[in-house]
Coordinates of C-alpha atoms in Angstrom, one line a residue:
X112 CA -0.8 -4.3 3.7
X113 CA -0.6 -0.8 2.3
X114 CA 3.1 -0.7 0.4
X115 CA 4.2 3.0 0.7
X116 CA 7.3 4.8 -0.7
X117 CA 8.6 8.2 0.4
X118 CA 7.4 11.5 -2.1
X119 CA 9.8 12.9 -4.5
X120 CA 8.6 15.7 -6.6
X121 CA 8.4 19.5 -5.9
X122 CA 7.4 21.4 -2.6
X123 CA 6.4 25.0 -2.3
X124 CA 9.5 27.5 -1.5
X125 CA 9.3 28.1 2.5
X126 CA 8.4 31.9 2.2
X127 CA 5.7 31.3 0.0
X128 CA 3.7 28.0 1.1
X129 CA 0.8 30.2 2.4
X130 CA 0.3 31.4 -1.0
X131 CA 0.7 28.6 -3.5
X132 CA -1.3 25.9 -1.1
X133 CA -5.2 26.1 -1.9
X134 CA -8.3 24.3 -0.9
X135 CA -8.9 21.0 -3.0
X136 CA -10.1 21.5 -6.6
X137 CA -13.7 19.7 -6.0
X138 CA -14.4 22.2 -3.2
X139 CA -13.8 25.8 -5.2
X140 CA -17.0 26.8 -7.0
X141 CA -17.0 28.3 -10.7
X142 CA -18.0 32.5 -10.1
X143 CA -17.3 32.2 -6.2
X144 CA -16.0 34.9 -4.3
X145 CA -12.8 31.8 -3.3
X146 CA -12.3 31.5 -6.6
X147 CA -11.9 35.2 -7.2
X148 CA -9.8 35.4 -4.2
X149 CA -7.2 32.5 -5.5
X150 CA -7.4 33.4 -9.2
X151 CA -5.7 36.8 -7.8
X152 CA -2.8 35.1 -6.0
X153 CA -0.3 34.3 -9.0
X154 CA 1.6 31.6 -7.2
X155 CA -1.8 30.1 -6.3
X156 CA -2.1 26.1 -8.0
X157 CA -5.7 27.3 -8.4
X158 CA -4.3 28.0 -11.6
X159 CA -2.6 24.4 -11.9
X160 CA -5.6 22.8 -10.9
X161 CA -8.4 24.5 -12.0
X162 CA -7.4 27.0 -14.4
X163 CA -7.3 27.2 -18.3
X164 CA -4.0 26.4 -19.1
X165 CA -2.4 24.1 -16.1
X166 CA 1.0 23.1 -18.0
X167 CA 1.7 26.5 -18.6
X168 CA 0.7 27.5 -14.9
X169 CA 2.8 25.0 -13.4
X170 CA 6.0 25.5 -15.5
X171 CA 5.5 29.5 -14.5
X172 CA 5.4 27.9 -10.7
X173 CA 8.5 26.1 -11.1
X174 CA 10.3 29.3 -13.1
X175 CA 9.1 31.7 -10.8
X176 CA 10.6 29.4 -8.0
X177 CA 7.4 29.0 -6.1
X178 CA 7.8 25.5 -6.2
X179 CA 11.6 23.9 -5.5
X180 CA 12.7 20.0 -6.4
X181 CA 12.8 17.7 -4.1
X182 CA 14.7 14.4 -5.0
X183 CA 15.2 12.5 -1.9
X184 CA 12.0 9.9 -1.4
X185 CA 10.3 11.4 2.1
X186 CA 7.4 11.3 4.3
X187 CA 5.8 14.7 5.1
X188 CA 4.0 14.6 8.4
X189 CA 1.1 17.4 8.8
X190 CA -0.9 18.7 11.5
X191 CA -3.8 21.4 11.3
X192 CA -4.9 22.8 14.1
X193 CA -8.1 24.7 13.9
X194 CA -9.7 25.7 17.2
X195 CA -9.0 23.3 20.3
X196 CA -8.4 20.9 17.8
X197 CA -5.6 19.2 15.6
X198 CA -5.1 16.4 13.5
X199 CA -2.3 14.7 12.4
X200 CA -1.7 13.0 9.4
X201 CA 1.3 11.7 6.9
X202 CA 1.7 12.5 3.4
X203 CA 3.0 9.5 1.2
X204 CA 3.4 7.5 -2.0
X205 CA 1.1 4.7 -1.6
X206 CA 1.2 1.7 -4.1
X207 CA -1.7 2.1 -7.1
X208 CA -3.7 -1.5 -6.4
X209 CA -7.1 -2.2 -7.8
X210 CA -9.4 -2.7 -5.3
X211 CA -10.5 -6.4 -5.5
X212 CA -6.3 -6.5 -3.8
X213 CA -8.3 -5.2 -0.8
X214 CA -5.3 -2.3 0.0
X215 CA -7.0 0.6 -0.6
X216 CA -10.8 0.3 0.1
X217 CA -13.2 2.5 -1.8
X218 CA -16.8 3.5 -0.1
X219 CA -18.7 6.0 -2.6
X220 CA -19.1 6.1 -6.4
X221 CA -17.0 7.8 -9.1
X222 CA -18.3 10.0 -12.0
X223 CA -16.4 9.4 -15.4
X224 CA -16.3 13.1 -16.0
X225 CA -14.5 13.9 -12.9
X226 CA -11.8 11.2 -13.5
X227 CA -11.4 12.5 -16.9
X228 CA -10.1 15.4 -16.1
X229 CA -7.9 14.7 -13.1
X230 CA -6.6 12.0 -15.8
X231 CA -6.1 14.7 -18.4
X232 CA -4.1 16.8 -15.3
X233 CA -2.0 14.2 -14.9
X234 CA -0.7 13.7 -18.7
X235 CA -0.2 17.1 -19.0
X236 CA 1.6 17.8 -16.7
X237 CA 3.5 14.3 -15.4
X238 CA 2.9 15.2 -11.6
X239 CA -0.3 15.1 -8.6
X240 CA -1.1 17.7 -7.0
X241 CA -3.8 17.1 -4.9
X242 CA -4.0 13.8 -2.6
X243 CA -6.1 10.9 -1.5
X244 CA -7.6 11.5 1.8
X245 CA -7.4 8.1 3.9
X246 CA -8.4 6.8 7.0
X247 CA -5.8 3.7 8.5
X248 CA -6.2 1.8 11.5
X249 CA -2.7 1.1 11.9
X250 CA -1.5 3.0 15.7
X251 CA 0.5 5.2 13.1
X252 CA 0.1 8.5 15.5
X253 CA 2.3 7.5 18.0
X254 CA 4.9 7.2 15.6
X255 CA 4.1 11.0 13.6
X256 CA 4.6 12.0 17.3
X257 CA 8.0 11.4 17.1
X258 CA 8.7 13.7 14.2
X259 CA 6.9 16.6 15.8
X260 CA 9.8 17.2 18.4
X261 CA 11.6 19.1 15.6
X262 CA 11.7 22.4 14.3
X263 CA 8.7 21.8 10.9
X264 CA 9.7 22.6 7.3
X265 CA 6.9 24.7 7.2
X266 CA 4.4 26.4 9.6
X267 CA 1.8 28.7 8.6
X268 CA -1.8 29.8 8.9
X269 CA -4.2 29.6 5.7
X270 CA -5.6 33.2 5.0
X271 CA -8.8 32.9 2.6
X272 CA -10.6 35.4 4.0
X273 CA -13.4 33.4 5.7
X274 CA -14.6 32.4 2.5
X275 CA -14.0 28.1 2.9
X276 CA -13.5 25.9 5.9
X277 CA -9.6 25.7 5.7
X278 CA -9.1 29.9 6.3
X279 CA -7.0 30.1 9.7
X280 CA -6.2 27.1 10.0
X281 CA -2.4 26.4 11.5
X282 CA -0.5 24.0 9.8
X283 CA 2.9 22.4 10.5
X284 CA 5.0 19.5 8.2
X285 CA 7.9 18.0 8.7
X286 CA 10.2 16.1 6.5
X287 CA 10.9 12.7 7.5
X288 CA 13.2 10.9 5.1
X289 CA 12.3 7.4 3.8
X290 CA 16.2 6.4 4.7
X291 CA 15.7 7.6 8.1
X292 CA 15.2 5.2 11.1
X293 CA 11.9 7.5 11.7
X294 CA 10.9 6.7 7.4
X295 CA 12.0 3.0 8.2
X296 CA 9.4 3.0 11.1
X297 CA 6.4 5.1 9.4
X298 CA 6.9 2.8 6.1
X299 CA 6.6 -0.7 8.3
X300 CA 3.2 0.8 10.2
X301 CA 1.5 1.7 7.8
X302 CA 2.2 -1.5 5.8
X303 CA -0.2 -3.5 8.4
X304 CA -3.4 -2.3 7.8
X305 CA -5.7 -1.4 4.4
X306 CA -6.5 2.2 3.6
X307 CA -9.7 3.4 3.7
X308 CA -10.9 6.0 0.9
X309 CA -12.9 8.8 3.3
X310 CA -11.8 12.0 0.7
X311 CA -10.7 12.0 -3.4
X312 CA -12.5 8.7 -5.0
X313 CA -12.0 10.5 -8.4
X314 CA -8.0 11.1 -7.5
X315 CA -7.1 7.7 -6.7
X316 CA -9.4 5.8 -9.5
X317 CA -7.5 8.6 -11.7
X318 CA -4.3 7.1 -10.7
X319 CA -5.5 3.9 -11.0
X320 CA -6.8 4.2 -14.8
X321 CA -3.9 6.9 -15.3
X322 CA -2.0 4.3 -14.6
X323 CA 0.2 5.0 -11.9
X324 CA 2.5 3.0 -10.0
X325 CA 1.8 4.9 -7.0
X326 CA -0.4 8.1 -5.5
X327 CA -0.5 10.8 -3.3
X328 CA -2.0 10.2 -0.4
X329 CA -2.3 11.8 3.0
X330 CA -3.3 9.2 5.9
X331 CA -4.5 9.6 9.1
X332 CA -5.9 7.7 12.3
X333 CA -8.2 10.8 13.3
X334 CA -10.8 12.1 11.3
X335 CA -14.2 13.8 12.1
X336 CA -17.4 13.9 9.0
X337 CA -19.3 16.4 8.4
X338 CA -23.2 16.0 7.1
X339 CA -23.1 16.7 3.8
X340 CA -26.1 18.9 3.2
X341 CA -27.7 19.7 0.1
X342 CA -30.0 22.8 -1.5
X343 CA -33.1 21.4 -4.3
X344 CA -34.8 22.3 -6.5
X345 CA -37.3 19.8 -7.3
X346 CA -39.2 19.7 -10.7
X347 CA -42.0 20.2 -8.2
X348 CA -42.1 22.9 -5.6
X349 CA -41.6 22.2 -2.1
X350 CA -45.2 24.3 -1.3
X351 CA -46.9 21.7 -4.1
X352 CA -46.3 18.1 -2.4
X353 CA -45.5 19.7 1.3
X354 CA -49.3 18.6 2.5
X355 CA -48.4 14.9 1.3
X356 CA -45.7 14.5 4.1
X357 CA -45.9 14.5 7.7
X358 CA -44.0 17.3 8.8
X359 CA -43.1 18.8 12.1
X360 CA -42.2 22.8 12.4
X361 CA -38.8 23.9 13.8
X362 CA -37.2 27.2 14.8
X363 CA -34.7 27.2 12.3
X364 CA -32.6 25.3 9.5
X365 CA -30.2 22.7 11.8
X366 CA -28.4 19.4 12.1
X367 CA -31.1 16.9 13.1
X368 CA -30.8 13.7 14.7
X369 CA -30.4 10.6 12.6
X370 CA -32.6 9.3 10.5
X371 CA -34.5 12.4 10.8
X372 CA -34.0 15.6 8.3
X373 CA -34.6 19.2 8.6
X374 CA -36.3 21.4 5.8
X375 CA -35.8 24.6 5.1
X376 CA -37.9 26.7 2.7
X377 CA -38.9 30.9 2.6
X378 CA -41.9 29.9 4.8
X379 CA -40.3 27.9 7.3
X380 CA -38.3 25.1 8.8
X381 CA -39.6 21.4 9.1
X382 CA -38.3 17.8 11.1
X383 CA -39.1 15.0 8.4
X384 CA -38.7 11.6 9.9
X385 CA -37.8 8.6 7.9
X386 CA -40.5 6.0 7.2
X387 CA -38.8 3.3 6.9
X388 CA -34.9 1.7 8.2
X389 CA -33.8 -0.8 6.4
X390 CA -31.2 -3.4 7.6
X391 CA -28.2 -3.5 4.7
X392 CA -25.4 -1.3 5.6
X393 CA -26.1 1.5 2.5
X394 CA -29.9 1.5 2.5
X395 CA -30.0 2.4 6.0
X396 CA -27.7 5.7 5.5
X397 CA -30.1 8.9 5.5
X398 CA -28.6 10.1 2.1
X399 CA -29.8 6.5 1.0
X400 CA -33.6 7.1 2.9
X401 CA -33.6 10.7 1.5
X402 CA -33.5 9.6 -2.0
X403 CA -36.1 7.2 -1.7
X404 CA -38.5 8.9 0.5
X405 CA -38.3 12.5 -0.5
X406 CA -36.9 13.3 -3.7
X407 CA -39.3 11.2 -6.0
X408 CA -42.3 14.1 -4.2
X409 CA -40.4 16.5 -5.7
X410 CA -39.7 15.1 -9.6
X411 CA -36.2 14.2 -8.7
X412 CA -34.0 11.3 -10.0
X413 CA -30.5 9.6 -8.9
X414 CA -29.6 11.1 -12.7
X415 CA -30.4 14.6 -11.5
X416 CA -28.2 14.4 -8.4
X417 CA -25.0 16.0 -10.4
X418 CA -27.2 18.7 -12.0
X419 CA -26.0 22.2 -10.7
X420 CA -30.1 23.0 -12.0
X421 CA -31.5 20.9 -9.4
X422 CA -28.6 20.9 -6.5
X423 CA -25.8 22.0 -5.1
X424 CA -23.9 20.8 -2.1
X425 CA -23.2 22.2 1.1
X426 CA -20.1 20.8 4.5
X427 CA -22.5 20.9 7.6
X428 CA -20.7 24.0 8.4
X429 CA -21.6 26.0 5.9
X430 CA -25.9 25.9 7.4
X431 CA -26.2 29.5 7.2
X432 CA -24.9 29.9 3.8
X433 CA -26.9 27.2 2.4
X434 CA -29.8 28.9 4.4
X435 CA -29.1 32.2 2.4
X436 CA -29.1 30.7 -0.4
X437 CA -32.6 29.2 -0.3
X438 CA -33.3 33.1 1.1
X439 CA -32.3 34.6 -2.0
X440 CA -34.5 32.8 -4.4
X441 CA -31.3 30.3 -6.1
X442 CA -33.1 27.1 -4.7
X443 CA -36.5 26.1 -3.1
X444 CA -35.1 23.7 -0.5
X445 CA -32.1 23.5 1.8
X446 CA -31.9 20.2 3.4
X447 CA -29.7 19.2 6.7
X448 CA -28.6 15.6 7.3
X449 CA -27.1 13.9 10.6
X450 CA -23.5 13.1 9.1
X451 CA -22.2 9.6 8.5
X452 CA -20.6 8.1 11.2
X453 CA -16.8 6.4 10.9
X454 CA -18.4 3.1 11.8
X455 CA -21.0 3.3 9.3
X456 CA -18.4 4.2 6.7
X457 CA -15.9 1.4 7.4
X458 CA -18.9 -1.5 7.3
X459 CA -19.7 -0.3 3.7
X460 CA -16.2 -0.2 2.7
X461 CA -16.1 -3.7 4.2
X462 CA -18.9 -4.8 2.7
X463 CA -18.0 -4.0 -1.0
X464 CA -15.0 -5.8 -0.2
X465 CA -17.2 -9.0 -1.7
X466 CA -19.4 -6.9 -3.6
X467 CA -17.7 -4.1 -5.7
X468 CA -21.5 -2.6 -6.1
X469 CA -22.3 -1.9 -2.5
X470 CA -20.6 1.8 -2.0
X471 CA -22.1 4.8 -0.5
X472 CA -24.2 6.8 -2.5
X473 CA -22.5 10.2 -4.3
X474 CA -22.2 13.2 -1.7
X475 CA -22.9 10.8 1.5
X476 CA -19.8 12.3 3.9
X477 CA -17.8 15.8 4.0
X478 CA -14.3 15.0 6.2
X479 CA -13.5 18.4 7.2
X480 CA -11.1 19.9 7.8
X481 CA -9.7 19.4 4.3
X482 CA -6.3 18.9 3.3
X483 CA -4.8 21.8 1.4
X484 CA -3.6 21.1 -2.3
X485 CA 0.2 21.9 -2.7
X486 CA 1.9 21.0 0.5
X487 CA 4.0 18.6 -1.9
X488 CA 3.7 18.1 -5.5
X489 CA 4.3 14.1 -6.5
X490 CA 6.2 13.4 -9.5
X491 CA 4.6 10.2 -10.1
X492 CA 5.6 7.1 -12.3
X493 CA 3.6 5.7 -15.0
X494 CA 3.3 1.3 -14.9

């Protein structure tokens, strides 16, 4: 269903892949210490991607010989293996359809300003750096399999010193030609099934409004979501409206069972149940109940939900940061969801598939691990 083409573009030099790939744009915070650590690195595409002058970072890149052509149309098939575990995925040009063509299946909501600038990257520069993540259920990782019995292009293990999810991770590509039997085989898979968007709404509806004829995108059969947890602070305190709710204590700040959250503020941790369930597919999701049921106590609105004053945004992974956080005075609230389930994801892709306003609502899922920025740079085509 999916039409797919092989990548041509630019790929970082062999000795010097563990330095120029980095964490996805949306994912490095302004005045972090990650930040710090990539705007050091000079053959970082932080500085592409995220920094001041990304036409003049990425023709420094490309004269410095951090990044090397690549003209022959290929797949690039990735696995990260962090822990016991490892995914495996495929990097490839997929065709740019809008999605009433029902080939690549959005579930969340896009904000204007975000597009805007991956839009602007794009102009500027003529290539993507950063891809779609998306979820097929085409058998595709029996056929990846096949590639993996060679020596990889590249293998490597992400150093960012503990400070984001994707530090010592192991990764390993390999270069699959489109020409190739093997390219033949991954092309004609992945052609049977839809993609689903679980990771970078803003980078394909970029490519879309860009417009591209095709995007970067990494596909995979395996993925796990994270909760997507968030720290508040309300235009009314926590302590203010706390009697008004029916709250149970806790030990600590943790992942609570669904449709159930757990609150954490400077005098304690709380279980919050939902009131109510509804039926529809997007009302029932907690993010959905939590806006509801809890955020109008405290002052807040869906408009507010962007605004670094009143929140920020935290992988399910990162509880005792987001706890330290609330410890230090920056916000009044820290608040752990149950994540999103695949299933639950897929039936509200599915459902918007006859009703372009049923998505998820903003922040509902973290996919973790990410996918580093940089493993291949797409020279894309304009329509």
């Amino acid at each position: 269903m999916v039409a797919t083409i092989g990548l041509t573009g630019l790929r970082p030099a062999p000795e010097q892949v563990a330095l120029v790939t980095a964490p996805p744009y949306d994912v490095i915070k302004k005045g972090s210490k990650l930040e710090a650590l990539l705007a050091a690195r000079a053959q970082s595409l932080y500085h592409v991607t995220l920094g001041e002058r990304p036409a003049e970072a990425f023709a420094r890149l490309r004269s410095d010989a951090a990044l090397i052509a690549d003209d022959e149309p290929a797949y690039y098939v990735y696995e990260q293996r962090f822990g016991a575990e490892a995914r495996t995925g495929v990097f490839v040009a997929a065709e740019v359809t809008p999605y009433a063509a029902k080939q690549i299946i959005r579930h969340e909501k896009t904000f204007d300003d975000k597009v805007k600038g991956r839009i602007a990257l794009a102009r500027a520069t003529d290539h993507t750096f950063g891809p779609v993540f998306a979820l097929t259920q085409a058998k595709i990782g029996a056929v990846l399999a096949k590639a993996k019995s060679a020596a990889p292009l590249y293998h490597f293990t992400t150093d960012l010193q503990a400070l984001n999810d994707l530090h010592g991770i192991e990764s390993r590509i390999w270069r699959v030609t489109q020409a190739s039997e093997l390219g033949r085989e991954i092309q004609s898979t992945l052609a049977t099934q839809p993609f689903y968007i679980a990771d970078g709404h803003h980078r394909y509806h970029a490519a879309l409004l860009n417009p591209q004829t095709h995007a970067l995108v990494y596909v995979t059969e395996e993925a796990r979501i994270q909760a997507y947890d968030r720290v508040v602070n309300g235009v009314r305190k926590f302590a203010d409206i706390k009697s008004a709710l029916e709250l149970r204590p806790t030990s600590t700040l943790h992942t609570p069972p669904k449709h159930t959250f757990c609150l954490y503020t400077r005098d304690g941790a709380y279980l919050l149940d939902a009131k109510t369930i509804p039926t529809d597919v997007v009302g029932r999701l907690d993010c959905s109940i939590l806006e509801r049921e809890l955020y109008p106590q405290l002052g807040l609105t869906h408009s507010m939900i962007q605004d670094p004053k009143h929140f920020d945004y935290y992988p399910e992974s990162q509880i005792d940061q987001m706890k330290a956080v609330v410890d230090r005075g920056e916000y009044d609230l820290a608040i752990a969801l149950h994540p999103v389930s695949i299933d639950e994801l897929v039936a509200v892709a599915d459902a918007g598939l006859s009703n372009p306003d049923i998505v998820m609502p903003e922040k509902s899922t973290f996919f973790a691990p990410k996918i580093l920025s940089g493993l291949f740079v797409y020279r894309h085509v304009m329509k």
